[in-house]
Amino acid sequence: MQIETITTKPYQDQNPGTSGLRKKVKVFQQTGYLENFVQSIFDSLEETQGKVLVLGGDGRYFNRVAIQIIIKMAAANGFEELIIGQGGLLSTPAASHIIRKYQADGGLILSASHNPGGPDEDFGIKYNVNNGGPAPEKFTQAVFQRSQVIDQYKTADIPDIDLDNIGIAQFEALKVTIIDPVTDYAELLETIFDFKVLKQSISSGYITLLFDAMSAITGPYAKRILVDILGAPADSVINAEPLEDFGGHHPDPNLAHAHELAERMFSDNAPVFGAASDGDGDRNMITGSNIFVTPSDSLAIMAANAHLIPAYKAGLSGVARSMPTSQAVDRVAASYKIPCYETPTGWKFFGNLLDAGKITLCGEESFGTGSTHVREKDGLWAVLFWLNLIAVKRQTVADIVQEHWQKFGRDIYCRHDYEAIETPIANGIVDHLRAQLPTLPGQVFGEYLVSYADEFCYEDSIDGSISKNQGIRVGFENGSRIVFRLSGTGTVGATLRIYIERFEADPEKHNQEAQTALAFLIELAEQLCEVKQRTGRSEPNVIT
Ligand code: G1P
Ligand code: ZN
């Protein structure tokens, strides 16, 4: 094969965010844009010769085009094998598993997760390392540095690969293996959960369920696992066909975007269990008949009940949550006398703890939960976890949640997002918050005494790396918190996220609506950050 070296000019904006590089498709379509970034990744690896790479994406617009470009570049850069999901599809957790299972050297995952897709929407790419997890910051920063000076990339003149047929093709030294995207992942889940009990509960009608794949990657996975293997009726999975534009919707599993599911779950004849996943299959939203489980509570409930799941019956070595996630899981960890780690936002920070066996479960408030089984958060895994709990506890979702709150208390929680703020205004908000940090401790607002106000800085206990500026925290003496941070995944302007929580021990007060119960702190958050005042907006774009 002929290898060509193409001269290119660097782009200055290829700085990966919370989870890889995400930009508008039109940005990725600029001459050499994708190629520069991919070559920057390859140049940042110690070695590409003879290496094995997993490749797949969530099927969004530009996925197939990008895959063909990457195959040619991988060939030119000396990779020995590419393992690609049929149709160019791999959910993020499945990609993580395949890297691990086949001992690949890494993987490229093409996705902008929960961001919309289509010619005018978003695309993304990230590199995962050989443990199956997102590359650490040290690597993503090296890629960014490289992208700023890159002046050439390599590509090979091989024909486009047929992505739709499973099998192996050889192009001189490069082997291209097209695999079924679901089989390995389904087999993995079968080793974790009690499929026999799940089948019985579903076939007997004890568990009725609804899963919304949101026209994204989990459609084929959910159909195979929930319908074909576990025997749920075919109409239990809705929006199951992956579409390049996700049907024009946000493939983001929350009550606002998974509205079809939300309507059915909050109706008179709602199924026992309902869930949704996002564009690339790593997020999950859990609901039951007339109840929504906040992701922070879901993580805590999973931790508290993990011993009922076959793979975790020996108990958990520890748990971790991202800093803005509520402290509900901390209470479970304290009661079970296991360590609980607090990491910055983004899954990459869990990798070292999982690899070192320090934690078994981890999660984020942003609808992400996962465990040692892969190195990404995993939507369908969380769904099966809950189904397995319902099957063995013989309780409804609402009963499981109530029982948990009674035992541990409730961390009432919400997140307000202000999207697409003009960047200078967003920076002004952050500067304004920062300026107040020294004087906040000791101040009293209503019944809330500020006990600390700082900017979260994380020191990784395994490799000693330090990550600064990971969100502004205002903590109160009674354990309540307000956290502010700017999103690292948005592609338009800046998104301010405000996370608010308050602990309620009294069971009589557990069934309050979160916005009402948190009204004072929500108002205080505005007083501190002035987002409404500075943007002229009257309310957040999304409340979760
Ligand atoms: C968001 C979530 C974060 C998650 C990431 C990738 O990042 O907040 O928890 O890990 O998406 O799914 P953010 O936009 O806040 O930087
Ligand atoms: Zn995702």
Coordinates of C-alpha atoms and ligand atoms in Angstrom, one line a residue:
M1 CA 0.0 0.0 0.0
Q2 CA 1.1 3.5 -0.8
I3 CA 1.6 5.7 2.2
E4 CA 1.2 9.4 1.7
T5 CA 2.4 12.2 4.0
I6 CA 0.1 15.2 3.8
T7 CA 1.1 18.7 4.7
T8 CA -1.3 20.3 7.1
K9 CA -1.7 23.5 9.2
P10 CA -2.5 23.3 12.9
Y11 CA -5.9 24.3 14.4
Q12 CA -5.7 26.1 17.7
D13 CA -8.9 24.8 19.2
Q14 CA -8.3 21.0 19.6
N15 CA -8.2 21.0 23.4
P16 CA -10.1 17.9 24.6
G17 CA -12.7 18.7 27.3
T18 CA -14.4 16.6 30.0
S19 CA -14.7 13.7 27.6
G20 CA -12.7 14.0 24.4
L21 CA -12.8 16.6 21.6
R22 CA -16.4 17.7 20.8
K23 CA -17.2 20.2 18.1
K24 CA -19.8 20.9 15.5
V25 CA -19.8 18.5 12.6
K26 CA -18.9 21.5 10.3
V27 CA -15.8 22.1 12.4
F28 CA -14.7 18.5 12.0
Q29 CA -15.4 18.7 8.2
Q30 CA -12.8 21.4 7.8
T31 CA -9.8 20.3 5.7
G32 CA -7.5 18.2 7.8
Y33 CA -9.3 18.9 11.1
L34 CA -10.1 15.3 12.0
E35 CA -6.9 14.1 10.5
N36 CA -4.8 16.6 12.6
F37 CA -6.4 15.4 15.8
V38 CA -6.1 11.7 15.0
Q39 CA -2.4 12.2 14.0
S40 CA -1.8 14.2 17.1
I41 CA -3.2 11.2 19.1
F42 CA -1.0 8.8 17.2
D43 CA 2.1 11.0 17.6
S44 CA 1.4 11.2 21.4
L45 CA 1.5 7.4 21.7
E46 CA 4.8 5.8 22.5
E47 CA 4.4 3.4 19.6
T48 CA 1.9 2.7 16.8
Q49 CA 3.8 0.0 15.0
G50 CA 2.2 -3.4 15.5
K51 CA -0.5 -2.1 17.8
V52 CA -4.2 -3.1 18.1
L53 CA -6.9 -0.4 18.1
V54 CA -10.6 -0.7 18.7
L55 CA -12.7 1.7 16.7
G56 CA -16.4 2.5 16.8
G57 CA -18.9 5.2 17.5
D58 CA -22.5 6.0 18.4
G59 CA -23.6 6.1 14.7
R60 CA -24.2 9.8 14.6
Y61 CA -23.8 11.8 11.4
F62 CA -20.2 11.7 10.2
N63 CA -19.4 8.5 12.0
R64 CA -18.9 6.4 8.9
V65 CA -16.9 9.1 7.1
A66 CA -14.6 9.5 10.1
I67 CA -14.1 5.8 10.4
Q68 CA -12.9 5.4 6.8
I69 CA -10.5 8.3 7.3
I70 CA -9.2 6.8 10.6
I71 CA -8.7 3.3 9.0
K72 CA -6.5 4.8 6.3
M73 CA -4.5 6.8 8.8
A74 CA -4.1 3.8 11.1
A75 CA -2.8 1.7 8.2
A76 CA -0.3 4.4 7.3
N77 CA 0.8 4.7 11.0
G78 CA 1.7 1.0 11.2
F79 CA -1.1 -0.4 13.3
E80 CA -1.4 -4.1 13.1
E81 CA -5.1 -4.6 13.7
L82 CA -8.3 -2.6 13.9
I83 CA -11.3 -4.1 15.7
I84 CA -14.4 -2.3 14.5
G85 CA -18.0 -2.7 15.4
Q86 CA -20.3 -3.7 12.5
G87 CA -21.7 -0.6 10.8
G88 CA -19.1 1.4 12.6
L89 CA -21.1 1.1 15.8
L90 CA -19.9 0.5 19.3
S91 CA -21.5 1.8 22.5
T92 CA -19.0 3.5 24.7
P93 CA -19.1 0.8 27.5
A94 CA -19.0 -2.0 24.8
A95 CA -15.9 -0.3 23.3
S96 CA -14.3 -0.2 26.8
H97 CA -15.1 -3.9 27.2
I98 CA -13.7 -4.9 23.8
I99 CA -10.4 -3.1 24.4
R100 CA -10.1 -5.1 27.7
K101 CA -11.3 -8.4 26.4
Y102 CA -9.1 -8.5 23.3
Q103 CA -6.2 -6.8 25.1
A104 CA -6.1 -4.0 22.5
D105 CA -3.6 -1.2 23.0
G106 CA -6.3 1.4 23.0
G107 CA -9.4 2.6 21.2
L108 CA -10.9 5.6 19.4
I109 CA -14.5 6.2 20.3
L110 CA -16.5 8.5 18.0
S111 CA -19.3 10.2 19.9
A112 CA -20.5 13.5 21.3
S113 CA -22.5 11.5 23.9
H114 CA -25.7 13.2 24.8
N115 CA -25.2 16.1 22.4
P116 CA -27.5 16.3 19.4
G117 CA -26.3 14.8 16.1
G118 CA -26.7 15.8 12.4
P119 CA -25.0 17.9 9.8
D120 CA -25.5 21.1 11.9
E121 CA -25.0 19.4 15.3
D122 CA -22.1 17.8 17.2
F123 CA -19.4 15.2 16.6
G124 CA -16.7 14.0 18.9
I125 CA -13.7 11.7 19.3
K126 CA -11.8 10.5 22.2
Y127 CA -9.0 8.1 22.9
N128 CA -9.2 5.3 25.4
V129 CA -6.1 3.5 26.8
N130 CA -5.5 -0.2 27.2
N131 CA -7.4 -0.4 30.5
G132 CA -10.5 0.5 28.4
G133 CA -10.9 3.9 30.1
P134 CA -10.5 7.4 28.8
A135 CA -7.0 8.6 28.5
P136 CA -5.7 10.5 31.5
E137 CA -5.3 14.3 31.4
K138 CA -1.5 14.0 30.9
F139 CA -2.2 12.3 27.6
T140 CA -5.0 14.5 26.4
Q141 CA -2.8 17.6 27.2
A142 CA 0.0 16.0 25.2
V143 CA -2.4 15.6 22.3
F144 CA -3.5 19.2 22.5
Q145 CA 0.2 20.4 22.5
R146 CA 0.9 18.3 19.5
S147 CA -2.2 19.5 17.7
Q148 CA -0.9 23.1 18.0
V149 CA 2.3 22.5 16.0
I150 CA 1.3 19.5 13.8
D151 CA 2.4 20.0 10.2
Q152 CA 1.8 16.7 8.6
Y153 CA -0.3 13.5 8.8
K154 CA -0.1 10.1 7.2
T155 CA -2.7 8.2 5.3
A156 CA -2.7 5.1 3.1
D157 CA -4.4 4.6 -0.3
I158 CA -6.5 1.6 0.7
P159 CA -10.1 1.3 -0.5
D160 CA -13.0 2.1 1.8
I161 CA -13.7 -0.9 4.1
D162 CA -17.1 -2.6 4.0
L163 CA -18.2 -1.9 7.6
D164 CA -21.4 -3.9 7.4
N165 CA -20.2 -7.4 7.1
I166 CA -18.7 -9.3 10.0
G167 CA -15.3 -10.8 9.1
I168 CA -11.6 -10.1 8.6
A169 CA -9.9 -8.3 5.8
Q170 CA -6.2 -7.9 5.4
F171 CA -4.5 -4.9 3.7
E172 CA -0.9 -5.8 3.6
A173 CA 0.2 -5.5 7.3
L174 CA -3.1 -4.2 8.6
K175 CA -5.8 -6.6 9.7
V176 CA -9.3 -5.2 9.9
T177 CA -11.7 -7.2 12.0
I178 CA -15.4 -6.3 11.9
I179 CA -17.2 -7.7 14.9
D180 CA -20.8 -7.9 16.1
P181 CA -21.0 -4.8 18.4
V182 CA -23.4 -6.5 20.9
T183 CA -22.3 -10.1 21.5
D184 CA -19.2 -9.6 23.7
Y185 CA -21.0 -7.0 25.8
A186 CA -24.1 -9.2 26.3
E187 CA -21.9 -12.0 27.4
L188 CA -20.2 -9.8 29.9
L189 CA -23.5 -8.7 31.5
E190 CA -24.5 -12.3 31.8
T191 CA -21.4 -12.9 34.0
I192 CA -22.5 -10.0 36.3
F193 CA -26.2 -10.4 36.8
D194 CA -28.6 -13.3 37.6
F195 CA -30.1 -13.8 34.1
K196 CA -32.2 -16.7 35.3
V197 CA -34.0 -14.7 37.9
L198 CA -34.4 -11.8 35.5
K199 CA -35.9 -14.1 32.8
Q200 CA -38.4 -15.5 35.4
S201 CA -39.4 -12.1 36.7
I202 CA -39.9 -10.8 33.2
S203 CA -41.7 -13.8 31.7
S204 CA -44.0 -14.1 34.7
G205 CA -45.0 -10.5 34.2
Y206 CA -43.7 -9.5 37.7
I207 CA -41.5 -7.0 36.1
T208 CA -42.9 -4.9 33.2
L209 CA -40.5 -2.5 31.7
L210 CA -39.9 0.2 29.2
F211 CA -36.6 1.2 27.8
D212 CA -36.1 4.3 25.6
A213 CA -33.0 4.0 23.4
M214 CA -33.6 7.6 22.2
S215 CA -32.9 6.6 18.6
A216 CA -29.3 6.1 19.6
I217 CA -26.7 3.4 20.0
T218 CA -28.4 1.3 22.8
G219 CA -31.3 0.3 20.5
P220 CA -29.5 -2.9 19.2
Y221 CA -28.0 -3.6 22.6
A222 CA -31.4 -3.3 24.4
K223 CA -33.2 -5.3 21.8
R224 CA -30.7 -8.2 22.1
I225 CA -30.4 -8.2 25.9
L226 CA -33.8 -7.2 27.1
V227 CA -36.0 -8.7 24.4
D228 CA -34.1 -11.6 22.8
I229 CA -32.2 -12.9 25.8
L230 CA -34.3 -11.8 28.8
G231 CA -37.7 -12.3 27.0
A232 CA -39.2 -8.8 27.4
P233 CA -42.0 -8.1 24.8
A234 CA -40.6 -6.4 21.7
D235 CA -42.4 -3.1 22.4
S236 CA -40.6 -2.8 25.7
V237 CA -37.8 -1.0 23.8
I238 CA -38.8 2.2 22.1
N239 CA -36.9 4.4 19.7
A240 CA -34.7 1.4 19.1
E241 CA -33.4 2.3 15.6
P242 CA -30.1 4.3 15.8
L243 CA -30.5 7.4 13.6
E244 CA -27.7 9.7 12.5
D245 CA -29.6 12.7 13.9
F246 CA -31.3 10.8 16.8
G247 CA -34.6 11.8 15.2
G248 CA -33.8 15.5 15.7
H249 CA -33.8 15.1 19.5
H250 CA -31.2 15.4 22.3
P251 CA -30.2 11.9 23.1
D252 CA -29.9 12.9 26.7
P253 CA -31.7 10.6 29.2
N254 CA -33.6 13.0 31.6
L255 CA -37.2 13.7 32.1
A256 CA -37.2 16.6 29.7
H257 CA -35.6 14.8 26.7
A258 CA -36.9 11.3 27.2
H259 CA -40.4 12.7 27.2
E260 CA -42.2 9.6 25.7
L261 CA -40.8 7.5 28.5
A262 CA -41.6 10.1 31.1
E263 CA -45.2 10.3 29.9
R264 CA -45.7 6.5 30.1
M265 CA -43.9 6.2 33.5
F266 CA -46.0 8.9 35.1
S267 CA -49.4 7.5 33.9
D268 CA -52.0 5.3 35.4
N269 CA -50.8 2.1 33.8
A270 CA -47.1 2.7 34.0
P271 CA -44.7 -0.3 33.8
V272 CA -42.9 -1.4 37.0
F273 CA -39.6 -0.1 35.6
G274 CA -38.5 2.5 33.0
A275 CA -35.1 3.6 31.8
A276 CA -33.4 5.5 29.1
S277 CA -29.8 5.8 27.8
D278 CA -27.9 8.5 25.9
G279 CA -26.3 8.8 22.4
D280 CA -23.4 6.5 23.1
G281 CA -24.9 4.3 25.8
D282 CA -23.0 5.2 28.8
R283 CA -25.7 7.2 30.7
N284 CA -28.8 5.9 32.3
M285 CA -32.0 7.4 33.7
I286 CA -33.8 5.2 36.2
T287 CA -37.6 5.5 36.8
G288 CA -40.3 3.3 38.3
S289 CA -44.0 3.6 38.1
N290 CA -44.6 7.2 39.0
I291 CA -41.2 7.8 40.4
F292 CA -37.9 9.3 39.0
V293 CA -34.7 8.2 40.8
T294 CA -32.0 10.9 40.9
P295 CA -28.7 9.6 39.6
S296 CA -27.1 10.4 43.0
D297 CA -29.7 8.4 44.8
S298 CA -29.4 5.6 42.3
L299 CA -25.7 5.3 42.9
A300 CA -26.2 5.2 46.7
I301 CA -29.0 2.6 46.4
M302 CA -26.9 0.5 44.1
A303 CA -24.0 0.6 46.6
A304 CA -26.3 -0.2 49.5
N305 CA -27.7 -3.3 47.7
A306 CA -24.8 -4.4 45.6
H307 CA -24.4 -7.6 47.6
L308 CA -27.6 -8.9 46.1
I309 CA -26.1 -8.9 42.6
P310 CA -24.0 -12.1 41.9
A311 CA -20.8 -10.2 40.7
Y312 CA -20.8 -8.0 43.8
K313 CA -22.0 -10.5 46.4
A314 CA -18.7 -10.4 48.3
G315 CA -19.3 -6.7 48.9
L316 CA -17.6 -3.5 47.6
S317 CA -13.9 -2.6 48.1
G318 CA -14.9 1.1 48.1
V319 CA -17.0 3.6 46.1
A320 CA -16.4 6.9 44.4
R321 CA -18.4 9.8 43.2
S322 CA -17.6 13.0 41.3
M323 CA -17.4 16.0 43.5
P324 CA -20.8 17.6 42.5
T325 CA -22.6 14.3 43.0
S326 CA -24.7 14.3 46.2
Q327 CA -23.3 12.9 49.3
A328 CA -25.9 10.1 49.5
V329 CA -23.3 7.4 48.6
D330 CA -21.0 8.7 51.3
R331 CA -23.6 7.7 53.9
V332 CA -23.7 4.2 52.6
A333 CA -19.9 3.9 52.5
A334 CA -19.7 5.2 56.1
S335 CA -22.3 2.7 57.3
Y336 CA -20.6 -0.2 55.5
K337 CA -17.2 1.0 56.6
I338 CA -15.7 1.2 53.1
P339 CA -13.8 4.1 51.6
C340 CA -15.5 6.7 49.6
Y341 CA -13.5 8.8 47.2
E342 CA -14.4 12.2 45.7
T343 CA -13.1 12.9 42.2
P344 CA -13.4 15.7 39.7
T345 CA -16.2 15.6 37.1
G346 CA -15.4 13.2 34.3
W347 CA -15.0 9.4 34.1
K348 CA -11.3 9.5 33.5
F349 CA -10.7 10.2 37.2
F350 CA -12.2 6.9 38.3
G351 CA -9.8 4.8 36.2
N352 CA -6.9 4.7 38.6
L353 CA -9.1 3.8 41.5
L354 CA -10.8 1.0 39.6
D355 CA -7.5 -0.4 38.3
A356 CA -6.0 -0.3 41.8
G357 CA -9.0 -2.2 43.2
K358 CA -9.8 0.7 45.6
I359 CA -13.4 1.0 44.4
T360 CA -16.0 -1.4 43.0
L361 CA -18.7 1.1 42.1
C362 CA -18.7 4.7 41.1
G363 CA -20.9 7.3 39.6
E364 CA -21.8 10.9 38.7
E365 CA -24.9 13.0 39.2
S366 CA -25.0 13.4 35.4
F367 CA -26.8 10.0 34.9
G368 CA -23.6 7.9 35.0
T369 CA -22.9 4.8 37.0
G370 CA -20.4 2.0 36.5
S371 CA -18.2 -0.6 38.1
T372 CA -15.0 -2.6 37.7
H373 CA -16.5 -4.5 34.8
V374 CA -15.4 -1.8 32.3
R375 CA -13.7 1.6 32.5
E376 CA -16.6 3.7 31.3
K377 CA -19.9 4.4 32.8
D378 CA -22.4 2.0 31.6
G379 CA -26.1 2.6 30.9
L380 CA -27.5 -0.9 30.2
W381 CA -25.4 -2.3 33.1
A382 CA -27.2 0.1 35.4
V383 CA -30.5 -0.9 33.9
L384 CA -29.9 -4.6 34.6
F385 CA -28.6 -3.8 38.0
W386 CA -31.9 -2.2 38.9
L387 CA -33.9 -5.0 37.3
N388 CA -31.9 -7.5 39.2
L389 CA -32.6 -5.6 42.5
I390 CA -36.3 -5.4 41.8
A391 CA -36.4 -9.1 41.0
V392 CA -34.6 -10.2 44.2
K393 CA -36.0 -7.7 46.6
R394 CA -39.5 -8.1 45.3
Q395 CA -40.1 -4.4 45.8
T396 CA -41.2 -1.6 43.5
V397 CA -38.8 1.1 42.6
A398 CA -40.7 3.5 44.9
D399 CA -40.4 1.1 47.8
I400 CA -36.7 0.6 47.2
V401 CA -36.1 4.4 47.3
Q402 CA -38.3 5.0 50.3
E403 CA -36.6 2.2 52.2
H404 CA -33.2 3.7 51.4
W405 CA -34.2 7.2 52.6
Q406 CA -35.6 5.8 55.8
K407 CA -32.4 4.0 56.5
F408 CA -29.9 6.6 55.4
G409 CA -31.8 9.9 55.2
R410 CA -32.4 11.8 51.9
D411 CA -29.9 14.1 50.2
I412 CA -32.4 16.3 48.4
Y413 CA -30.6 17.3 45.2
C414 CA -31.0 19.2 42.0
R415 CA -28.8 20.7 39.2
H416 CA -29.6 23.8 37.2
D417 CA -28.0 24.3 33.8
Y418 CA -27.7 27.7 32.1
E419 CA -26.6 26.8 28.5
A420 CA -24.8 28.7 25.8
I421 CA -23.9 31.7 27.9
E422 CA -21.6 34.1 26.1
T423 CA -18.1 33.1 27.2
P424 CA -17.0 36.5 28.7
I425 CA -20.2 36.6 30.8
A426 CA -19.6 33.1 32.0
N427 CA -16.0 33.9 32.9
G428 CA -17.2 37.0 34.7
I429 CA -19.5 34.8 36.8
V430 CA -16.6 32.5 37.7
D431 CA -14.3 35.4 38.5
H432 CA -17.1 37.0 40.7
L433 CA -17.5 33.7 42.6
R434 CA -13.8 33.3 43.0
A435 CA -13.4 36.7 44.4
Q436 CA -15.9 35.9 47.2
L437 CA -14.2 32.7 48.3
P438 CA -12.0 34.2 51.0
T439 CA -14.8 36.1 52.7
L440 CA -17.6 33.5 52.6
P441 CA -16.6 31.1 55.4
G442 CA -18.3 32.2 58.7
Q443 CA -21.1 34.1 56.9
V444 CA -24.6 33.1 57.8
F445 CA -27.5 33.0 55.2
G446 CA -30.8 32.2 56.9
E447 CA -30.1 29.0 58.8
Y448 CA -27.0 28.2 56.7
L449 CA -23.6 28.9 58.1
V450 CA -20.8 28.7 55.5
S451 CA -18.1 26.3 56.8
Y452 CA -15.9 26.3 53.7
A453 CA -15.7 27.9 50.3
D454 CA -13.0 26.8 47.8
E455 CA -12.1 25.6 44.4
F456 CA -11.9 21.9 44.2
C457 CA -8.4 20.5 43.6
Y458 CA -7.9 16.8 43.3
E459 CA -4.8 14.8 44.1
D460 CA -4.9 11.3 42.6
S461 CA -4.0 8.9 45.4
I462 CA -2.5 6.4 42.9
D463 CA -0.3 8.5 40.6
G464 CA -0.1 11.7 42.6
S465 CA -1.3 13.9 39.7
I466 CA -3.0 17.1 40.6
S467 CA -6.0 18.5 38.9
K468 CA -6.8 22.1 39.8
N469 CA -9.9 24.3 39.3
Q470 CA -12.4 21.5 39.3
G471 CA -15.4 23.5 40.4
I472 CA -16.3 26.1 43.1
R473 CA -17.8 24.7 46.3
V474 CA -19.7 26.5 49.0
G475 CA -20.3 24.1 51.9
F476 CA -22.4 24.7 55.0
E477 CA -22.2 23.5 58.5
N478 CA -25.3 21.3 58.2
G479 CA -23.7 19.4 55.2
S480 CA -25.6 21.3 52.5
R481 CA -23.6 22.4 49.5
I482 CA -23.8 24.6 46.4
V483 CA -21.3 23.8 43.7
F484 CA -20.7 25.9 40.5
R485 CA -18.7 24.8 37.5
L486 CA -18.5 25.4 33.8
S487 CA -19.2 22.5 31.5
G488 CA -16.4 20.9 29.6
T489 CA -18.5 19.2 27.0
G490 CA -20.6 21.9 25.4
T491 CA -19.9 23.2 22.0
V492 CA -21.6 26.6 22.0
G493 CA -20.6 29.4 24.4
A494 CA -20.3 28.2 28.0
T495 CA -22.7 26.2 30.2
L496 CA -22.9 27.0 33.9
R497 CA -24.0 24.1 36.1
I498 CA -25.2 24.8 39.6
Y499 CA -25.5 21.8 41.9
I500 CA -27.5 22.1 45.1
E501 CA -28.1 19.7 47.9
R502 CA -29.4 19.5 51.4
F503 CA -29.7 16.6 53.8
E504 CA -33.0 15.7 55.3
A505 CA -33.0 13.1 58.0
D506 CA -36.7 13.3 59.0
P507 CA -38.7 10.6 57.2
E508 CA -41.8 12.8 57.5
K509 CA -40.1 15.3 55.2
H510 CA -38.7 12.9 52.6
N511 CA -41.4 13.3 50.0
Q512 CA -40.9 16.9 49.3
E513 CA -40.5 18.2 45.8
A514 CA -36.8 19.0 45.3
Q515 CA -37.2 22.5 43.9
T516 CA -39.4 23.5 46.8
A517 CA -37.3 21.9 49.4
L518 CA -34.2 23.6 48.0
A519 CA -35.8 27.0 47.2
F520 CA -33.7 28.9 49.8
L521 CA -30.4 27.5 48.5
I522 CA -31.4 28.0 44.9
E523 CA -32.1 31.7 45.7
L524 CA -28.8 31.9 47.6
A525 CA -26.9 30.4 44.6
E526 CA -28.3 33.2 42.4
Q527 CA -27.2 35.8 45.0
L528 CA -23.7 34.4 44.9
C529 CA -23.2 33.9 41.2
E530 CA -25.7 36.4 39.7
V531 CA -26.3 34.3 36.6
K532 CA -29.8 35.6 36.1
Q533 CA -28.8 39.1 36.6
R534 CA -25.7 38.9 34.3
T535 CA -27.4 37.0 31.5
G536 CA -30.9 38.5 31.8
R537 CA -32.4 35.0 31.9
S538 CA -35.2 34.2 34.2
E539 CA -34.7 30.4 34.6
P540 CA -32.3 27.6 33.8
N541 CA -32.5 25.8 30.4
V542 CA -32.5 22.4 32.1
I543 CA -33.3 21.2 35.6
T544 CA -32.3 17.7 36.6
Ligands
G1P1 C1 -20.8 16.2 31.6 C2 -21.1 15.7 33.0 C3 -20.0 14.8 33.5 C4 -19.8 13.7 32.5 C5 -19.5 14.3 31.1 C6 -19.4 13.2 30.1 O1 -19.6 17.0 31.7 O2 -21.3 16.8 33.9 O3 -20.4 14.3 34.7 O4 -18.7 12.9 32.9 O5 -20.6 15.1 30.7 O6 -20.6 12.4 30.0 P1 -19.6 18.6 31.7 O7 -20.4 19.1 30.5 O8 -20.3 19.0 33.0 O9 -18.2 19.0 31.7
ZN2 ZN -22.6 9.5 26.9

